[in-house]
mmCIF file of C-alpha atoms and ligand atoms in Angstrom:
data_model
loop_
_atom_site.group_PDB
_atom_site.id
_atom_site.type_symbol
_atom_site.label_atom_id
_atom_site.label_comp_id
_atom_site.label_asym_id
_atom_site.label_seq_id
_atom_site.Cartn_x
_atom_site.Cartn_y
_atom_site.Cartn_z
ATOM 1 C CA MET A 13 115.298 107.473 145.626
ATOM 2 C CA PRO A 14 113.806 104.343 144.073
ATOM 3 C CA ARG A 15 110.631 104.336 141.986
ATOM 4 C CA SER A 16 108.567 103.067 144.927
ATOM 5 C CA ASP A 17 109.616 105.971 147.146
ATOM 6 C CA ALA A 18 106.615 108.232 147.857
ATOM 7 C CA SER A 19 105.406 107.957 144.224
ATOM 8 C CA ASN A 20 108.306 110.149 143.082
ATOM 9 C CA ALA A 21 106.907 113.144 144.957
ATOM 10 C CA GLY A 22 109.265 116.097 144.774
ATOM 11 C CA LEU A 23 111.177 114.840 141.754
ATOM 12 C CA PRO A 24 111.729 117.452 139.079
ATOM 13 C CA ARG A 25 109.454 117.077 136.086
ATOM 14 C CA HIS A 26 112.259 117.825 133.658
ATOM 15 C CA VAL A 27 115.977 117.540 134.287
ATOM 16 C CA ALA A 28 118.356 119.065 131.753
ATOM 17 C CA ILE A 29 122.071 118.306 131.928
ATOM 18 C CA ILE A 30 125.097 120.039 130.443
ATOM 19 C CA MET A 31 127.514 117.122 130.226
ATOM 20 C CA ASP A 32 130.896 118.816 130.585
ATOM 21 C CA GLY A 33 134.408 117.764 131.533
ATOM 22 C CA ASN A 34 135.153 114.756 129.335
ATOM 23 C CA GLY A 35 138.394 116.288 128.080
ATOM 24 C CA ARG A 36 139.657 117.298 131.528
ATOM 25 C CA TRP A 37 138.725 113.899 132.975
ATOM 26 C CA ALA A 38 140.925 112.298 130.327
ATOM 27 C CA ARG A 39 143.787 114.770 130.783
ATOM 28 C CA GLN A 40 143.805 114.178 134.541
ATOM 29 C CA ARG A 41 144.477 110.511 133.725
ATOM 30 C CA GLY A 42 147.059 111.120 131.018
ATOM 31 C CA LEU A 43 144.606 109.870 128.383
ATOM 32 C CA PRO A 44 143.573 111.395 125.052
ATOM 33 C CA ARG A 45 140.403 113.518 125.051
ATOM 34 C CA SER A 46 138.695 110.806 123.020
ATOM 35 C CA ALA A 47 138.927 108.470 126.034
ATOM 36 C CA GLY A 48 136.966 111.043 128.038
ATOM 37 C CA HIS A 49 134.177 111.068 125.463
ATOM 38 C CA VAL A 50 134.068 107.253 125.440
ATOM 39 C CA ALA A 51 133.714 107.247 129.227
ATOM 40 C CA GLY A 52 131.119 110.017 128.862
ATOM 41 C CA VAL A 53 128.902 107.736 126.814
ATOM 42 C CA GLU A 54 128.863 105.298 129.749
ATOM 43 C CA SER A 55 127.636 108.141 131.949
ATOM 44 C CA VAL A 56 124.865 108.837 129.440
ATOM 45 C CA ARG A 57 123.808 105.191 129.715
ATOM 46 C CA ALA A 58 123.940 105.228 133.511
ATOM 47 C CA VAL A 59 121.962 108.466 133.810
ATOM 48 C CA VAL A 60 119.276 107.365 131.353
ATOM 49 C CA ARG A 61 118.856 104.029 133.130
ATOM 50 C CA THR A 62 118.634 105.783 136.492
ATOM 51 C CA ALA A 63 116.056 108.224 135.125
ATOM 52 C CA VAL A 64 113.978 105.259 133.959
ATOM 53 C CA ASP A 65 114.361 103.442 137.284
ATOM 54 C CA ILE A 66 113.170 106.385 139.352
ATOM 55 C CA GLY A 67 110.309 107.254 137.004
ATOM 56 C CA LEU A 68 111.575 110.650 135.844
ATOM 57 C CA ALA A 69 109.278 112.104 133.175
ATOM 58 C CA ASN A 70 111.649 114.238 131.077
ATOM 59 C CA LEU A 71 115.402 114.344 130.597
ATOM 60 C CA THR A 72 117.352 116.525 128.165
ATOM 61 C CA LEU A 73 121.065 115.930 127.602
ATOM 62 C CA TYR A 74 123.273 118.506 125.882
ATOM 63 C CA ALA A 75 125.241 116.255 123.541
ATOM 64 C CA PHE A 76 126.610 118.682 120.951
ATOM 65 C CA SER A 77 126.264 122.431 120.672
ATOM 66 C CA THR A 78 126.211 124.571 117.539
ATOM 67 C CA GLU A 79 129.620 125.871 118.695
ATOM 68 C CA ASN A 80 131.101 122.362 119.055
ATOM 69 C CA TRP A 81 131.594 122.208 115.256
ATOM 70 C CA LYS A 82 134.532 124.581 115.823
ATOM 71 C CA ARG A 83 136.508 121.888 117.656
ATOM 72 C CA PRO A 84 139.390 120.211 115.806
ATOM 73 C CA LEU A 85 138.026 118.024 113.011
ATOM 74 C CA ILE A 86 139.524 114.892 114.528
ATOM 75 C CA GLU A 87 137.556 115.456 117.755
ATOM 76 C CA VAL A 88 134.314 116.295 115.931
ATOM 77 C CA ASN A 89 134.718 113.124 113.880
ATOM 78 C CA HIS A 90 135.325 111.057 116.973
ATOM 79 C CA LEU A 91 132.221 112.476 118.652
ATOM 80 C CA MET A 92 130.194 111.695 115.528
ATOM 81 C CA THR A 93 131.500 108.116 115.618
ATOM 82 C CA LEU A 94 130.331 107.851 119.219
ATOM 83 C CA PHE A 95 126.888 109.249 118.339
ATOM 84 C CA ARG A 96 126.643 106.719 115.504
ATOM 85 C CA GLY A 97 127.523 103.900 117.882
ATOM 86 C CA TYR A 98 125.034 105.122 120.464
ATOM 87 C CA PHE A 99 122.139 105.685 118.076
ATOM 88 C CA ARG A 100 122.821 102.364 116.348
ATOM 89 C CA LYS A 101 123.187 100.216 119.467
ATOM 90 C CA ASP A 102 121.231 101.821 122.264
ATOM 91 C CA VAL A 103 117.997 102.763 120.563
ATOM 92 C CA ARG A 104 116.550 99.260 120.861
ATOM 93 C CA GLN A 105 117.290 99.278 124.573
ATOM 94 C CA LEU A 106 115.593 102.649 124.849
ATOM 95 C CA ARG A 107 112.555 101.177 123.123
ATOM 96 C CA ASP A 108 112.540 98.238 125.532
ATOM 97 C CA MET A 109 112.811 100.582 128.524
ATOM 98 C CA ASN A 110 109.674 102.444 127.314
ATOM 99 C CA VAL A 111 111.778 105.560 126.603
ATOM 100 C CA ARG A 112 110.658 107.997 123.951
ATOM 101 C CA MET A 113 113.692 109.607 122.377
ATOM 102 C CA ARG A 114 113.956 112.707 120.263
ATOM 103 C CA ILE A 115 116.512 115.217 119.103
ATOM 104 C CA ILE A 116 116.325 118.958 119.544
ATOM 105 C CA GLY A 117 118.611 121.087 117.428
ATOM 106 C CA ASN A 118 119.507 121.849 113.866
ATOM 107 C CA ARG A 119 118.988 118.872 111.590
ATOM 108 C CA SER A 120 120.585 120.348 108.494
ATOM 109 C CA ARG A 121 124.295 120.012 109.261
ATOM 110 C CA ALA A 122 124.793 116.463 110.561
ATOM 111 C CA ALA A 123 125.801 113.593 108.300
ATOM 112 C CA GLU A 124 122.930 111.892 106.513
ATOM 113 C CA ASP A 125 123.488 108.492 108.100
ATOM 114 C CA ILE A 126 123.341 110.035 111.586
ATOM 115 C CA LEU A 127 120.136 111.850 110.693
ATOM 116 C CA SER A 128 118.530 108.661 109.462
ATOM 117 C CA MET A 129 119.552 106.824 112.634
ATOM 118 C CA ILE A 130 118.031 109.633 114.676
ATOM 119 C CA GLU A 131 114.816 109.551 112.674
ATOM 120 C CA GLU A 132 114.634 105.754 112.975
ATOM 121 C CA GLY A 133 115.150 106.037 116.725
ATOM 122 C CA GLU A 134 112.438 108.650 117.038
ATOM 123 C CA LYS A 135 110.057 106.506 115.005
ATOM 124 C CA LEU A 136 110.895 103.315 116.868
ATOM 125 C CA THR A 137 110.196 104.909 120.239
ATOM 126 C CA GLU A 138 107.412 107.371 119.406
ATOM 127 C CA GLY A 139 104.693 105.228 120.963
ATOM 128 C CA ASN A 140 106.541 104.874 124.269
ATOM 129 C CA THR A 141 104.989 106.377 127.357
ATOM 130 C CA GLY A 142 107.836 106.367 129.916
ATOM 131 C CA LEU A 143 110.789 108.749 130.052
ATOM 132 C CA ASN A 144 110.864 111.485 127.388
ATOM 133 C CA LEU A 145 114.527 111.680 126.456
ATOM 134 C CA ALA A 146 115.775 114.578 124.354
ATOM 135 C CA PHE A 147 119.321 114.848 123.056
ATOM 136 C CA ALA A 148 120.283 118.422 122.261
ATOM 137 C CA PHE A 149 122.347 117.779 119.162
ATOM 138 C CA ASP A 150 123.721 120.637 117.071
ATOM 139 C CA TYR A 151 121.626 122.718 119.439
ATOM 140 C CA GLY A 152 121.926 126.414 120.277
ATOM 141 C CA ALA A 153 119.271 128.298 122.224
ATOM 142 C CA GLN A 154 119.851 131.622 120.483
ATOM 143 C CA GLU A 155 119.295 129.985 117.087
ATOM 144 C CA GLU A 156 116.198 128.267 118.446
ATOM 145 C CA ILE A 157 114.714 131.528 119.775
ATOM 146 C CA VAL A 158 115.492 133.419 116.578
ATOM 147 C CA ALA A 159 113.875 130.645 114.496
ATOM 148 C CA ALA A 160 110.711 130.853 116.613
ATOM 149 C CA ALA A 161 110.653 134.652 116.256
ATOM 150 C CA ARG A 162 111.141 134.291 112.502
ATOM 151 C CA ASN A 163 108.202 131.848 112.302
ATOM 152 C CA PHE A 164 105.996 134.348 114.096
ATOM 153 C CA ALA A 165 107.209 137.200 111.900
ATOM 154 C CA CYS A 166 106.324 135.206 108.767
ATOM 155 C CA ALA A 167 102.914 134.280 110.163
ATOM 156 C CA VAL A 168 102.219 137.912 111.035
ATOM 157 C CA LYS A 169 103.306 138.993 107.548
ATOM 158 C CA GLU A 170 100.977 136.410 106.012
ATOM 159 C CA GLY A 171 98.189 137.635 108.266
ATOM 160 C CA THR A 172 97.658 134.284 110.028
ATOM 161 C CA VAL A 173 98.841 135.515 113.452
ATOM 162 C CA ASP A 174 97.835 138.703 115.247
ATOM 163 C CA PRO A 175 100.973 140.102 116.988
ATOM 164 C CA GLU A 176 98.861 140.950 120.050
ATOM 165 C CA SER A 177 98.012 137.261 120.441
ATOM 166 C CA ILE A 178 101.648 136.175 120.902
ATOM 167 C CA THR A 179 102.220 135.074 124.476
ATOM 168 C CA VAL A 180 104.940 133.323 126.461
ATOM 169 C CA GLU A 181 102.922 130.119 126.071
ATOM 170 C CA SER A 182 102.420 130.393 122.326
ATOM 171 C CA PHE A 183 106.082 131.345 121.885
ATOM 172 C CA SER A 184 107.207 128.350 123.980
ATOM 173 C CA LYS A 185 105.245 126.026 121.734
ATOM 174 C CA GLN A 186 107.312 127.209 118.763
ATOM 175 C CA LEU A 187 110.523 126.145 120.507
ATOM 176 C CA GLN A 188 111.957 122.717 119.875
ATOM 177 C CA THR A 189 111.093 121.559 123.368
ATOM 178 C CA GLY A 190 107.426 122.335 122.639
ATOM 179 C CA GLY A 191 105.362 119.637 124.329
ATOM 180 C CA MET A 192 107.859 119.130 127.164
ATOM 181 C CA PRO A 193 107.502 121.113 130.380
ATOM 182 C CA ASP A 194 110.252 123.655 131.001
ATOM 183 C CA PRO A 195 113.228 122.133 132.808
ATOM 184 C CA ASP A 196 112.814 122.696 136.518
ATOM 185 C CA PHE A 197 116.338 121.464 137.216
ATOM 186 C CA VAL A 198 119.478 122.180 135.194
ATOM 187 C CA ILE A 199 122.713 120.448 136.135
ATOM 188 C CA ARG A 200 126.162 121.249 134.790
ATOM 189 C CA THR A 201 129.166 119.102 135.585
ATOM 190 C CA SER A 202 132.895 119.987 135.571
ATOM 191 C CA GLY A 203 132.939 123.181 137.650
ATOM 192 C CA GLU A 204 131.983 125.632 134.879
ATOM 193 C CA ARG A 205 129.201 128.001 135.882
ATOM 194 C CA ARG A 206 127.529 129.070 132.678
ATOM 195 C CA LEU A 207 124.672 128.014 130.424
ATOM 196 C CA SER A 208 126.578 127.878 127.129
ATOM 197 C CA ASN A 209 123.545 128.630 124.957
ATOM 198 C CA PHE A 210 121.441 125.824 126.465
ATOM 199 C CA LEU A 211 117.653 126.184 126.903
ATOM 200 C CA LEU A 212 117.907 129.938 127.584
ATOM 201 C CA PHE A 213 114.178 130.648 127.249
ATOM 202 C CA GLN A 214 113.001 127.476 128.951
ATOM 203 C CA SER A 215 115.236 127.811 132.016
ATOM 204 C CA ALA A 216 113.725 131.116 133.220
ATOM 205 C CA TYR A 217 112.661 129.527 136.530
ATOM 206 C CA SER A 218 114.952 126.514 136.660
ATOM 207 C CA GLU A 219 116.950 125.560 139.688
ATOM 208 C CA PHE A 220 120.634 125.231 138.829
ATOM 209 C CA LEU A 221 123.229 122.875 140.219
ATOM 210 C CA PHE A 222 126.864 123.303 139.240
ATOM 211 C CA LEU A 223 129.002 120.350 140.229
ATOM 212 C CA ASP A 224 132.774 119.960 140.183
ATOM 213 C CA THR A 225 132.391 116.315 139.145
ATOM 214 C CA MET A 226 133.567 115.636 135.589
ATOM 215 C CA TRP A 227 130.911 114.120 133.348
ATOM 216 C CA PRO A 228 132.566 110.666 133.042
ATOM 217 C CA ASP A 229 132.378 110.411 136.850
ATOM 218 C CA PHE A 230 128.706 111.370 136.919
ATOM 219 C CA ARG A 231 126.870 108.076 137.237
ATOM 220 C CA ARG A 232 123.863 106.734 139.143
ATOM 221 C CA ALA A 233 124.979 107.721 142.656
ATOM 222 C CA GLU A 234 125.947 111.237 141.569
ATOM 223 C CA PHE A 235 122.658 111.709 139.718
ATOM 224 C CA LEU A 236 120.622 110.563 142.716
ATOM 225 C CA ALA A 237 122.632 112.887 144.978
ATOM 226 C CA ALA A 238 121.971 115.788 142.594
ATOM 227 C CA LEU A 239 118.245 115.060 142.697
ATOM 228 C CA GLU A 240 118.372 115.195 146.482
ATOM 229 C CA HIS A 241 119.626 118.787 146.152
ATOM 230 C CA PHE A 242 116.590 119.660 144.054
ATOM 231 C CA VAL A 243 114.154 118.059 146.466
ATOM 232 C CA ALA A 244 115.627 120.175 149.280
ATOM 233 C CA ARG A 245 115.177 123.487 147.435
ATOM 234 C CA ASP A 246 112.439 125.972 148.081
ATOM 235 C CA ARG A 247 110.936 127.061 144.767
ATOM 236 C CA ARG A 248 108.900 130.264 144.866
ATOM 237 C CA PHE A 249 108.696 131.441 141.214
ATOM 238 C CA GLY A 250 109.131 135.103 142.148
ATOM 239 C CA THR A 251 106.597 135.020 144.979
ATOM 240 C CA VAL A 252 107.296 134.840 148.725
ATOM 241 C CA ALA A 253 106.689 131.910 151.027
ATOM 242 C CA PRO A 254 103.244 132.228 152.702
ATOM 243 C CA GLU A 255 104.809 132.163 156.195
ATOM 244 C CA ALA A 256 107.003 135.161 155.249
ATOM 245 C CA VAL A 257 103.963 137.363 154.540
ATOM 246 C CA ALA A 258 103.328 139.600 157.563
HETATM 247 C C1 FPP B 316 131.925 118.073 127.098
HETATM 248 O O1 FPP B 316 133.223 117.669 127.432
HETATM 249 C C2 FPP B 316 131.209 117.110 126.340
HETATM 250 C C3 FPP B 316 130.863 117.214 125.002
HETATM 251 C C4 FPP B 316 131.251 118.285 124.109
HETATM 252 C C5 FPP B 316 130.069 116.231 124.338
HETATM 253 C C6 FPP B 316 129.196 115.386 125.187
HETATM 254 C C7 FPP B 316 129.297 114.061 124.626
HETATM 255 C C8 FPP B 316 129.254 112.913 125.302
HETATM 256 C C9 FPP B 316 128.980 112.824 126.727
HETATM 257 C C10 FPP B 316 129.518 111.644 124.599
HETATM 258 C C11 FPP B 316 128.537 111.242 123.556
HETATM 259 C C12 FPP B 316 127.097 111.399 123.906
HETATM 260 C C13 FPP B 316 126.083 110.628 123.452
HETATM 261 C C14 FPP B 316 124.714 111.086 123.619
HETATM 262 C C15 FPP B 316 126.312 109.337 122.804
HETATM 263 P P1 FPP B 316 134.441 118.577 126.951
HETATM 264 O O2 FPP B 316 135.085 117.917 125.799
HETATM 265 O O3 FPP B 316 133.958 119.963 126.685
HETATM 266 O O4 FPP B 316 135.343 118.539 128.211
HETATM 267 P P2 FPP B 316 136.390 119.660 128.657
HETATM 268 O O5 FPP B 316 135.591 120.926 128.940
HETATM 269 O O6 FPP B 316 136.992 119.084 129.894
HETATM 270 O O7 FPP B 316 137.363 119.829 127.530
#
C-alpha cells in the first residue's frame, strides 16, 4: 500500500496501537524482558516510518500506561532509559520526516529530563504538516475522562459554561487527543483482547484488530497487512447498509 496507491483512499485517518508482548517475545527466546523492550523500540521506528511512507495522517502509540508504574522498579527504569534514548536520538529524524510529535498523558510524574526532551521534541516538530504522531505516555483514559469532567464542573461552577451546552463534541475537545480525529482503527498485538484503559471515549466507533503477533515482531509488513484488514471492513456507525434497507 505505497503512498502512490489510489491517493491513500480507504486508509484509516487515525490508527492507535497498543504495543503489547515485548516481555513474552523475550521469554520465548530465553532473553530478559529488557531485550523485548529494546526490540520493541525497533518496531516503533519501523511503524512510524511506514506510516510516513504511506501518508497516514494520525498515529497514536501506547508507550506507557498509568498502571505501568506498578511494574518492578528495574523494568520501569529500563523503559525510561529507552524513552530517553528514543526522545534524544529520534526526534531529529521525526522532524526531517515532517512528523509532528506530541505526548498525551500525565506530565506530572515523569522525570524532569524526560519531560524536557518531550517538550523540546514537541517544539521542534510543531510546524510539521505530515504524520501527527502521539505517544500515550503515563496515559490512562479514565483519568483523562475524569479530568475533562472536572474541567467542565469547574467551568460550570464559575458560570462560564452552561451545562446544557456540553456535547460529545465539546467534551471531546477537552480530551488530550483534542484536535486529532477519533481513532478509526485500534490494533493490539500479543493476543490479549482488551483495551487496558486506552482511548476509551475516543474509540466508541473504532474498528479493532487483535493480533497474536508480539510487538517486537510487528514491523512494516505486519502493519501493512493490518491496514489491509481495515480497508476490507464495512463501517456503518450504527446505521444499516443502504442495500439492506427493504
Ligand atoms: C508491552 O509489553 C509494552 C510496554 C509496556 C511498553 C511499550 C514500550 C515499547 C514498545 C518500547 C519503548 C517505546 C518507545 C516509544 C521508545 P509487555 O512488557 O507488557 O509484554 P508482556 O505482556 O509480554 O509482558
